[in-house]
Amino acid sequence: MLYLENPLLKLYLNLIGWVAFGFILGRLLPRSYSTYLAKFLFFFGTPLSIVAFIRSANLSGAIWMAPLIAWAAILAGGGLAGILINFGVGEERFKSLNPAQNSPEHTSAWSLPTQGSFLLATMVGNTGFLGIPVTLSLLGSEHFAWALFYDLLGTTVGINILGVAIASHCGKSDRRQSWLTPLRAIFMNPALWAFGLGFVSRSLPLSAQIAELLTTGAWTVITLALITIGMQLSKLNSLHNLKQVLACLAIKMLLIPLVIGMGLTFLGIAGAPRLVLVLQMAMPPAFGTTLLAEAFNLDRELAVTAIGIGCVSLLFTIPIWMRLFNF
C-alpha cells in the first residue's frame, strides 16, 4: 500500500499502535509486568538490538560529536530551567491549583523537590526506549550510531551522574550514596558492553540465516520497547503543575532542539546525522526521572505529568523537525 511507503506514516502507525496496545495491557495487568518487561529489555533485549544495528551502522565522520551535543543540550536545558525557577513560573496560581499541597514543604510552586523534578525533566530525554525506535523507523540503521552515542555517552551518563547529583541535592531522602555509585551504574550498564561487542564483531562474518535472525530479534525488541512505554503510560494519571510542565516541555522539546539544531550546521553536521541529533534532543522527558523522583522524594507528580503530556506532544513535534532539518 502506498501510505506504508511513507516513513513518517509508518512510524506513526507503529508508535500509536504498539503504544496503545501496551497501554491496554498496562490497564489489564499488574504494574509488576511492565517492570519485568523493562528489566528484560534492559538486560537482554536492548543489548541484542545494539549488537545487531551497530554492525551495519555508519561509524565514519564526526560521530564523536554526538555525546558532546547531548551534553550541550542537557546543560542548556538545565540553565534555562534554572532561569525559569528564579523567575517563579507558576508561582502565583500554585496554591489555588493545588490546595492540598499547601503544607510547609509545599508552600511554594518552586519547593526544592519541585525544582529537582523540573530540572531533571527539562534536561534528560527518553533517548533510549523512544528516541532510538523513532530514529530507526525514520532513518534506518545506517545512522543508528549517532542516536546510540547520544544515548549511551550523553543521556545515560548525564542521568547517572548529573541527575543523581541534582536529585540528591533537591530531594528529602535520607539515602547517602557513594560517589562511585553513579560510575558503577554506567559501567555495569549492559548496553555499554553490547556496544563494545557490536563494534568488535563488525568484521566478523555471519551466515545469512544468523544475520537475519539477529535483525529480526532487534526489531522485535523495538516493538517490545514501544509496548513497554504504553504499559508505563497506563500508570500515569496525574495532571498537576500544568503551567510548569508546559514551560518544561517548551524548553525540552522545542527551544533546545531548534537552537542547537540550527547551530549544528555551523559545526559541519547536516543531513541525516543532524536530524538524528535533533530528534534525540526533542524526545519527551525520560521515565528515569520518575525513578529518581521516587528514590529521592522529589515532586513525582510534576515528573509524571511531564512524561505523559510530552509523549502525546511528540506526535505533533516530529513533523516539525522533519520539515526543518530533513535536508
mmCIF file with all atom_site columns, C-alpha atoms in Angstrom, residues 98-230:
data_model
loop_
_atom_site.group_PDB
_atom_site.id
_atom_site.type_symbol
_atom_site.label_atom_id
_atom_site.label_alt_id
_atom_site.label_comp_id
_atom_site.label_asym_id
_atom_site.label_entity_id
_atom_site.label_seq_id
_atom_site.pdbx_PDB_ins_code
_atom_site.Cartn_x
_atom_site.Cartn_y
_atom_site.Cartn_z
_atom_site.occupancy
_atom_site.B_iso_or_equiv
_atom_site.pdbx_formal_charge
_atom_site.auth_seq_id
_atom_site.auth_comp_id
_atom_site.auth_asym_id
_atom_site.auth_atom_id
_atom_site.pdbx_PDB_model_num
ATOM 1   C CA . ASN A 1 98  ? -3.026 22.645  44.410 1.00 0.00 ? 98  ASN A CA 1
ATOM 2   C CA . PRO A 1 99  ? -4.785 23.466  47.701 1.00 0.00 ? 99  PRO A CA 1
ATOM 3   C CA . ALA A 1 100 ? -3.974 20.025  49.094 1.00 0.00 ? 100 ALA A CA 1
ATOM 4   C CA . GLN A 1 101 ? -0.258 20.746  48.834 1.00 0.00 ? 101 GLN A CA 1
ATOM 5   C CA . ASN A 1 102 ? -0.131 23.865  50.996 1.00 0.00 ? 102 ASN A CA 1
ATOM 6   C CA . SER A 1 103 ? 1.798  22.061  53.695 1.00 0.00 ? 103 SER A CA 1
ATOM 7   C CA . PRO A 1 104 ? 5.022  23.675  54.920 1.00 0.00 ? 104 PRO A CA 1
ATOM 8   C CA . GLU A 1 105 ? 7.158  21.739  52.458 1.00 0.00 ? 105 GLU A CA 1
ATOM 9   C CA . HIS A 1 106 ? 4.879  22.793  49.582 1.00 0.00 ? 106 HIS A CA 1
ATOM 10  C CA . THR A 1 107 ? 4.247  26.436  50.332 1.00 0.00 ? 107 THR A CA 1
ATOM 11  C CA . SER A 1 108 ? 5.811  27.416  47.023 1.00 0.00 ? 108 SER A CA 1
ATOM 12  C CA . ALA A 1 109 ? 5.464  26.229  43.457 1.00 0.00 ? 109 ALA A CA 1
ATOM 13  C CA . TRP A 1 110 ? 9.223  26.005  43.490 1.00 0.00 ? 110 TRP A CA 1
ATOM 14  C CA . SER A 1 111 ? 9.845  23.990  46.610 1.00 0.00 ? 111 SER A CA 1
ATOM 15  C CA . LEU A 1 112 ? 13.207 22.253  46.446 1.00 0.00 ? 112 LEU A CA 1
ATOM 16  C CA . PRO A 1 113 ? 11.723 18.854  45.440 1.00 0.00 ? 113 PRO A CA 1
ATOM 17  C CA . THR A 1 114 ? 9.747  20.559  42.660 1.00 0.00 ? 114 THR A CA 1
ATOM 18  C CA . GLN A 1 115 ? 12.893 22.300  41.438 1.00 0.00 ? 115 GLN A CA 1
ATOM 19  C CA . GLY A 1 116 ? 14.640 18.949  41.243 1.00 0.00 ? 116 GLY A CA 1
ATOM 20  C CA . SER A 1 117 ? 11.904 17.302  39.178 1.00 0.00 ? 117 SER A CA 1
ATOM 21  C CA . PHE A 1 118 ? 11.637 20.344  36.893 1.00 0.00 ? 118 PHE A CA 1
ATOM 22  C CA . LEU A 1 119 ? 15.397 20.358  36.255 1.00 0.00 ? 119 LEU A CA 1
ATOM 23  C CA . LEU A 1 120 ? 15.541 16.634  35.544 1.00 0.00 ? 120 LEU A CA 1
ATOM 24  C CA . ALA A 1 121 ? 12.529 16.656  33.208 1.00 0.00 ? 121 ALA A CA 1
ATOM 25  C CA . THR A 1 122 ? 13.965 19.615  31.287 1.00 0.00 ? 122 THR A CA 1
ATOM 26  C CA . MET A 1 123 ? 17.439 18.137  30.944 1.00 0.00 ? 123 MET A CA 1
ATOM 27  C CA . VAL A 1 124 ? 17.083 14.391  30.267 1.00 0.00 ? 124 VAL A CA 1
ATOM 28  C CA . GLY A 1 125 ? 15.011 12.849  27.468 1.00 0.00 ? 125 GLY A CA 1
ATOM 29  C CA . ASN A 1 126 ? 13.771 9.375   26.629 1.00 0.00 ? 126 ASN A CA 1
ATOM 30  C CA . THR A 1 127 ? 16.501 8.791   24.046 1.00 0.00 ? 127 THR A CA 1
ATOM 31  C CA . GLY A 1 128 ? 16.683 5.022   24.580 1.00 0.00 ? 128 GLY A CA 1
ATOM 32  C CA . PHE A 1 129 ? 13.260 3.353   24.581 1.00 0.00 ? 129 PHE A CA 1
ATOM 33  C CA . LEU A 1 130 ? 11.694 6.109   22.434 1.00 0.00 ? 130 LEU A CA 1
ATOM 34  C CA . GLY A 1 131 ? 14.424 8.074   20.648 1.00 0.00 ? 131 GLY A CA 1
ATOM 35  C CA . ILE A 1 132 ? 16.193 5.073   19.139 1.00 0.00 ? 132 ILE A CA 1
ATOM 36  C CA . PRO A 1 133 ? 12.976 3.472   17.745 1.00 0.00 ? 133 PRO A CA 1
ATOM 37  C CA . VAL A 1 134 ? 11.997 6.803   16.213 1.00 0.00 ? 134 VAL A CA 1
ATOM 38  C CA . THR A 1 135 ? 15.432 7.191   14.613 1.00 0.00 ? 135 THR A CA 1
ATOM 39  C CA . LEU A 1 136 ? 15.494 3.659   13.251 1.00 0.00 ? 136 LEU A CA 1
ATOM 40  C CA . SER A 1 137 ? 11.973 3.952   11.823 1.00 0.00 ? 137 SER A CA 1
ATOM 41  C CA . LEU A 1 138 ? 12.647 7.244   10.060 1.00 0.00 ? 138 LEU A CA 1
ATOM 42  C CA . LEU A 1 139 ? 16.287 6.911   9.004  1.00 0.00 ? 139 LEU A CA 1
ATOM 43  C CA . GLY A 1 140 ? 17.177 3.227   9.175  1.00 0.00 ? 140 GLY A CA 1
ATOM 44  C CA . SER A 1 141 ? 20.168 1.566   10.801 1.00 0.00 ? 141 SER A CA 1
ATOM 45  C CA . GLU A 1 142 ? 22.851 3.409   8.814  1.00 0.00 ? 142 GLU A CA 1
ATOM 46  C CA . HIS A 1 143 ? 22.725 6.402   11.166 1.00 0.00 ? 143 HIS A CA 1
ATOM 47  C CA . PHE A 1 144 ? 21.875 4.381   14.257 1.00 0.00 ? 144 PHE A CA 1
ATOM 48  C CA . ALA A 1 145 ? 25.288 5.019   15.822 1.00 0.00 ? 145 ALA A CA 1
ATOM 49  C CA . TRP A 1 146 ? 24.584 8.752   16.124 1.00 0.00 ? 146 TRP A CA 1
ATOM 50  C CA . ALA A 1 147 ? 21.499 8.021   18.229 1.00 0.00 ? 147 ALA A CA 1
ATOM 51  C CA . LEU A 1 148 ? 23.330 5.362   20.230 1.00 0.00 ? 148 LEU A CA 1
ATOM 52  C CA . PHE A 1 149 ? 26.324 7.608   21.027 1.00 0.00 ? 149 PHE A CA 1
ATOM 53  C CA . TYR A 1 150 ? 23.883 10.338  22.078 1.00 0.00 ? 150 TYR A CA 1
ATOM 54  C CA . ASP A 1 151 ? 22.010 7.959   24.354 1.00 0.00 ? 151 ASP A CA 1
ATOM 55  C CA . LEU A 1 152 ? 24.857 5.972   25.925 1.00 0.00 ? 152 LEU A CA 1
ATOM 56  C CA . LEU A 1 153 ? 27.528 8.648   26.331 1.00 0.00 ? 153 LEU A CA 1
ATOM 57  C CA . GLY A 1 154 ? 25.138 11.572  26.708 1.00 0.00 ? 154 GLY A CA 1
ATOM 58  C CA . THR A 1 155 ? 21.810 10.722  28.333 1.00 0.00 ? 155 THR A CA 1
ATOM 59  C CA . THR A 1 156 ? 22.934 7.654   30.293 1.00 0.00 ? 156 THR A CA 1
ATOM 60  C CA . VAL A 1 157 ? 25.999 9.359   31.716 1.00 0.00 ? 157 VAL A CA 1
ATOM 61  C CA . GLY A 1 158 ? 24.009 12.533  32.372 1.00 0.00 ? 158 GLY A CA 1
ATOM 62  C CA . ILE A 1 159 ? 21.191 10.915  34.340 1.00 0.00 ? 159 ILE A CA 1
ATOM 63  C CA . ASN A 1 160 ? 23.546 8.699   36.355 1.00 0.00 ? 160 ASN A CA 1
ATOM 64  C CA . ILE A 1 161 ? 25.944 11.465  37.332 1.00 0.00 ? 161 ILE A CA 1
ATOM 65  C CA . LEU A 1 162 ? 24.343 14.903  36.996 1.00 0.00 ? 162 LEU A CA 1
ATOM 66  C CA . GLY A 1 163 ? 20.803 13.581  37.504 1.00 0.00 ? 163 GLY A CA 1
ATOM 67  C CA . VAL A 1 164 ? 21.675 11.727  40.705 1.00 0.00 ? 164 VAL A CA 1
ATOM 68  C CA . ALA A 1 165 ? 23.566 14.771  41.992 1.00 0.00 ? 165 ALA A CA 1
ATOM 69  C CA . ILE A 1 166 ? 20.567 17.075  41.387 1.00 0.00 ? 166 ILE A CA 1
ATOM 70  C CA . ALA A 1 167 ? 18.111 14.583  42.883 1.00 0.00 ? 167 ALA A CA 1
ATOM 71  C CA . SER A 1 168 ? 20.299 14.086  45.945 1.00 0.00 ? 168 SER A CA 1
ATOM 72  C CA . HIS A 1 169 ? 20.602 17.847  46.476 1.00 0.00 ? 169 HIS A CA 1
ATOM 73  C CA . CYS A 1 170 ? 16.929 18.693  45.927 1.00 0.00 ? 170 CYS A CA 1
ATOM 74  C CA . GLY A 1 171 ? 15.353 15.601  47.472 1.00 0.00 ? 171 GLY A CA 1
ATOM 75  C CA . LYS A 1 172 ? 14.365 14.815  51.028 1.00 0.00 ? 172 LYS A CA 1
ATOM 76  C CA . SER A 1 173 ? 15.761 11.299  51.072 1.00 0.00 ? 173 SER A CA 1
ATOM 77  C CA . ASP A 1 174 ? 17.982 10.115  53.875 1.00 0.00 ? 174 ASP A CA 1
ATOM 78  C CA . ARG A 1 175 ? 19.872 7.958   51.417 1.00 0.00 ? 175 ARG A CA 1
ATOM 79  C CA . ARG A 1 176 ? 23.572 8.655   51.135 1.00 0.00 ? 176 ARG A CA 1
ATOM 80  C CA . GLN A 1 177 ? 25.304 7.385   48.046 1.00 0.00 ? 177 GLN A CA 1
ATOM 81  C CA . SER A 1 178 ? 28.984 6.944   47.440 1.00 0.00 ? 178 SER A CA 1
ATOM 82  C CA . TRP A 1 179 ? 30.405 8.975   44.586 1.00 0.00 ? 179 TRP A CA 1
ATOM 83  C CA . LEU A 1 180 ? 31.251 5.607   42.990 1.00 0.00 ? 180 LEU A CA 1
ATOM 84  C CA . THR A 1 181 ? 27.569 4.624   42.734 1.00 0.00 ? 181 THR A CA 1
ATOM 85  C CA . PRO A 1 182 ? 26.783 6.589   39.518 1.00 0.00 ? 182 PRO A CA 1
ATOM 86  C CA . LEU A 1 183 ? 30.010 5.409   37.887 1.00 0.00 ? 183 LEU A CA 1
ATOM 87  C CA . ARG A 1 184 ? 29.216 1.828   38.820 1.00 0.00 ? 184 ARG A CA 1
ATOM 88  C CA . ALA A 1 185 ? 25.755 2.174   37.262 1.00 0.00 ? 185 ALA A CA 1
ATOM 89  C CA . ILE A 1 186 ? 27.301 3.395   33.999 1.00 0.00 ? 186 ILE A CA 1
ATOM 90  C CA . PHE A 1 187 ? 29.932 0.690   33.656 1.00 0.00 ? 187 PHE A CA 1
ATOM 91  C CA . MET A 1 188 ? 27.515 -2.068  34.673 1.00 0.00 ? 188 MET A CA 1
ATOM 92  C CA . ASN A 1 189 ? 25.016 -0.954  32.003 1.00 0.00 ? 189 ASN A CA 1
ATOM 93  C CA . PRO A 1 190 ? 24.623 -3.933  29.601 1.00 0.00 ? 190 PRO A CA 1
ATOM 94  C CA . ALA A 1 191 ? 24.085 -1.527  26.693 1.00 0.00 ? 191 ALA A CA 1
ATOM 95  C CA . LEU A 1 192 ? 27.622 -0.193  27.064 1.00 0.00 ? 192 LEU A CA 1
ATOM 96  C CA . TRP A 1 193 ? 29.106 -3.696  26.884 1.00 0.00 ? 193 TRP A CA 1
ATOM 97  C CA . ALA A 1 194 ? 26.836 -4.582  23.969 1.00 0.00 ? 194 ALA A CA 1
ATOM 98  C CA . PHE A 1 195 ? 28.136 -1.532  22.118 1.00 0.00 ? 195 PHE A CA 1
ATOM 99  C CA . GLY A 1 196 ? 31.694 -2.792  22.556 1.00 0.00 ? 196 GLY A CA 1
ATOM 100 C CA . LEU A 1 197 ? 30.716 -6.288  21.451 1.00 0.00 ? 197 LEU A CA 1
ATOM 101 C CA . GLY A 1 198 ? 28.891 -4.984  18.396 1.00 0.00 ? 198 GLY A CA 1
ATOM 102 C CA . PHE A 1 199 ? 31.826 -2.775  17.427 1.00 0.00 ? 199 PHE A CA 1
ATOM 103 C CA . VAL A 1 200 ? 34.370 -5.591  17.778 1.00 0.00 ? 200 VAL A CA 1
ATOM 104 C CA . SER A 1 201 ? 32.166 -8.045  15.860 1.00 0.00 ? 201 SER A CA 1
ATOM 105 C CA . ARG A 1 202 ? 31.620 -5.738  12.887 1.00 0.00 ? 202 ARG A CA 1
ATOM 106 C CA . SER A 1 203 ? 34.363 -7.538  10.956 1.00 0.00 ? 203 SER A CA 1
ATOM 107 C CA . LEU A 1 204 ? 33.057 -10.988 11.917 1.00 0.00 ? 204 LEU A CA 1
ATOM 108 C CA . PRO A 1 205 ? 31.092 -12.530 9.025  1.00 0.00 ? 205 PRO A CA 1
ATOM 109 C CA . LEU A 1 206 ? 27.777 -14.147 9.889  1.00 0.00 ? 206 LEU A CA 1
ATOM 110 C CA . SER A 1 207 ? 25.721 -16.567 7.859  1.00 0.00 ? 207 SER A CA 1
ATOM 111 C CA . ALA A 1 208 ? 22.638 -15.152 6.157  1.00 0.00 ? 208 ALA A CA 1
ATOM 112 C CA . GLN A 1 209 ? 20.348 -17.090 8.496  1.00 0.00 ? 209 GLN A CA 1
ATOM 113 C CA . ILE A 1 210 ? 22.048 -15.841 11.676 1.00 0.00 ? 210 ILE A CA 1
ATOM 114 C CA . ALA A 1 211 ? 22.206 -12.266 10.383 1.00 0.00 ? 211 ALA A CA 1
ATOM 115 C CA . GLU A 1 212 ? 18.503 -12.357 9.522  1.00 0.00 ? 212 GLU A CA 1
ATOM 116 C CA . LEU A 1 213 ? 17.645 -13.854 12.903 1.00 0.00 ? 213 LEU A CA 1
ATOM 117 C CA . LEU A 1 214 ? 19.670 -11.169 14.674 1.00 0.00 ? 214 LEU A CA 1
ATOM 118 C CA . THR A 1 215 ? 17.978 -8.379  12.713 1.00 0.00 ? 215 THR A CA 1
ATOM 119 C CA . THR A 1 216 ? 14.509 -9.834  13.319 1.00 0.00 ? 216 THR A CA 1
ATOM 120 C CA . GLY A 1 217 ? 15.232 -10.087 17.027 1.00 0.00 ? 217 GLY A CA 1
ATOM 121 C CA . ALA A 1 218 ? 16.454 -6.489  17.107 1.00 0.00 ? 218 ALA A CA 1
ATOM 122 C CA . TRP A 1 219 ? 13.266 -5.150  15.503 1.00 0.00 ? 219 TRP A CA 1
ATOM 123 C CA . THR A 1 220 ? 11.199 -7.294  17.863 1.00 0.00 ? 220 THR A CA 1
ATOM 124 C CA . VAL A 1 221 ? 12.976 -5.578  20.752 1.00 0.00 ? 221 VAL A CA 1
ATOM 125 C CA . ILE A 1 222 ? 12.000 -2.185  19.291 1.00 0.00 ? 222 ILE A CA 1
ATOM 126 C CA . THR A 1 223 ? 8.362  -3.298  19.257 1.00 0.00 ? 223 THR A CA 1
ATOM 127 C CA . LEU A 1 224 ? 8.609  -4.519  22.857 1.00 0.00 ? 224 LEU A CA 1
ATOM 128 C CA . ALA A 1 225 ? 10.123 -1.161  23.854 1.00 0.00 ? 225 ALA A CA 1
ATOM 129 C CA . LEU A 1 226 ? 7.088  0.666   22.441 1.00 0.00 ? 226 LEU A CA 1
ATOM 130 C CA . ILE A 1 227 ? 4.746  -1.741  24.251 1.00 0.00 ? 227 ILE A CA 1
ATOM 131 C CA . THR A 1 228 ? 6.667  -1.091  27.472 1.00 0.00 ? 228 THR A CA 1
ATOM 132 C CA . ILE A 1 229 ? 6.212  2.652   27.035 1.00 0.00 ? 229 ILE A CA 1
ATOM 133 C CA . GLY A 1 230 ? 2.467  2.142   26.638 1.00 0.00 ? 230 GLY A CA 1
#
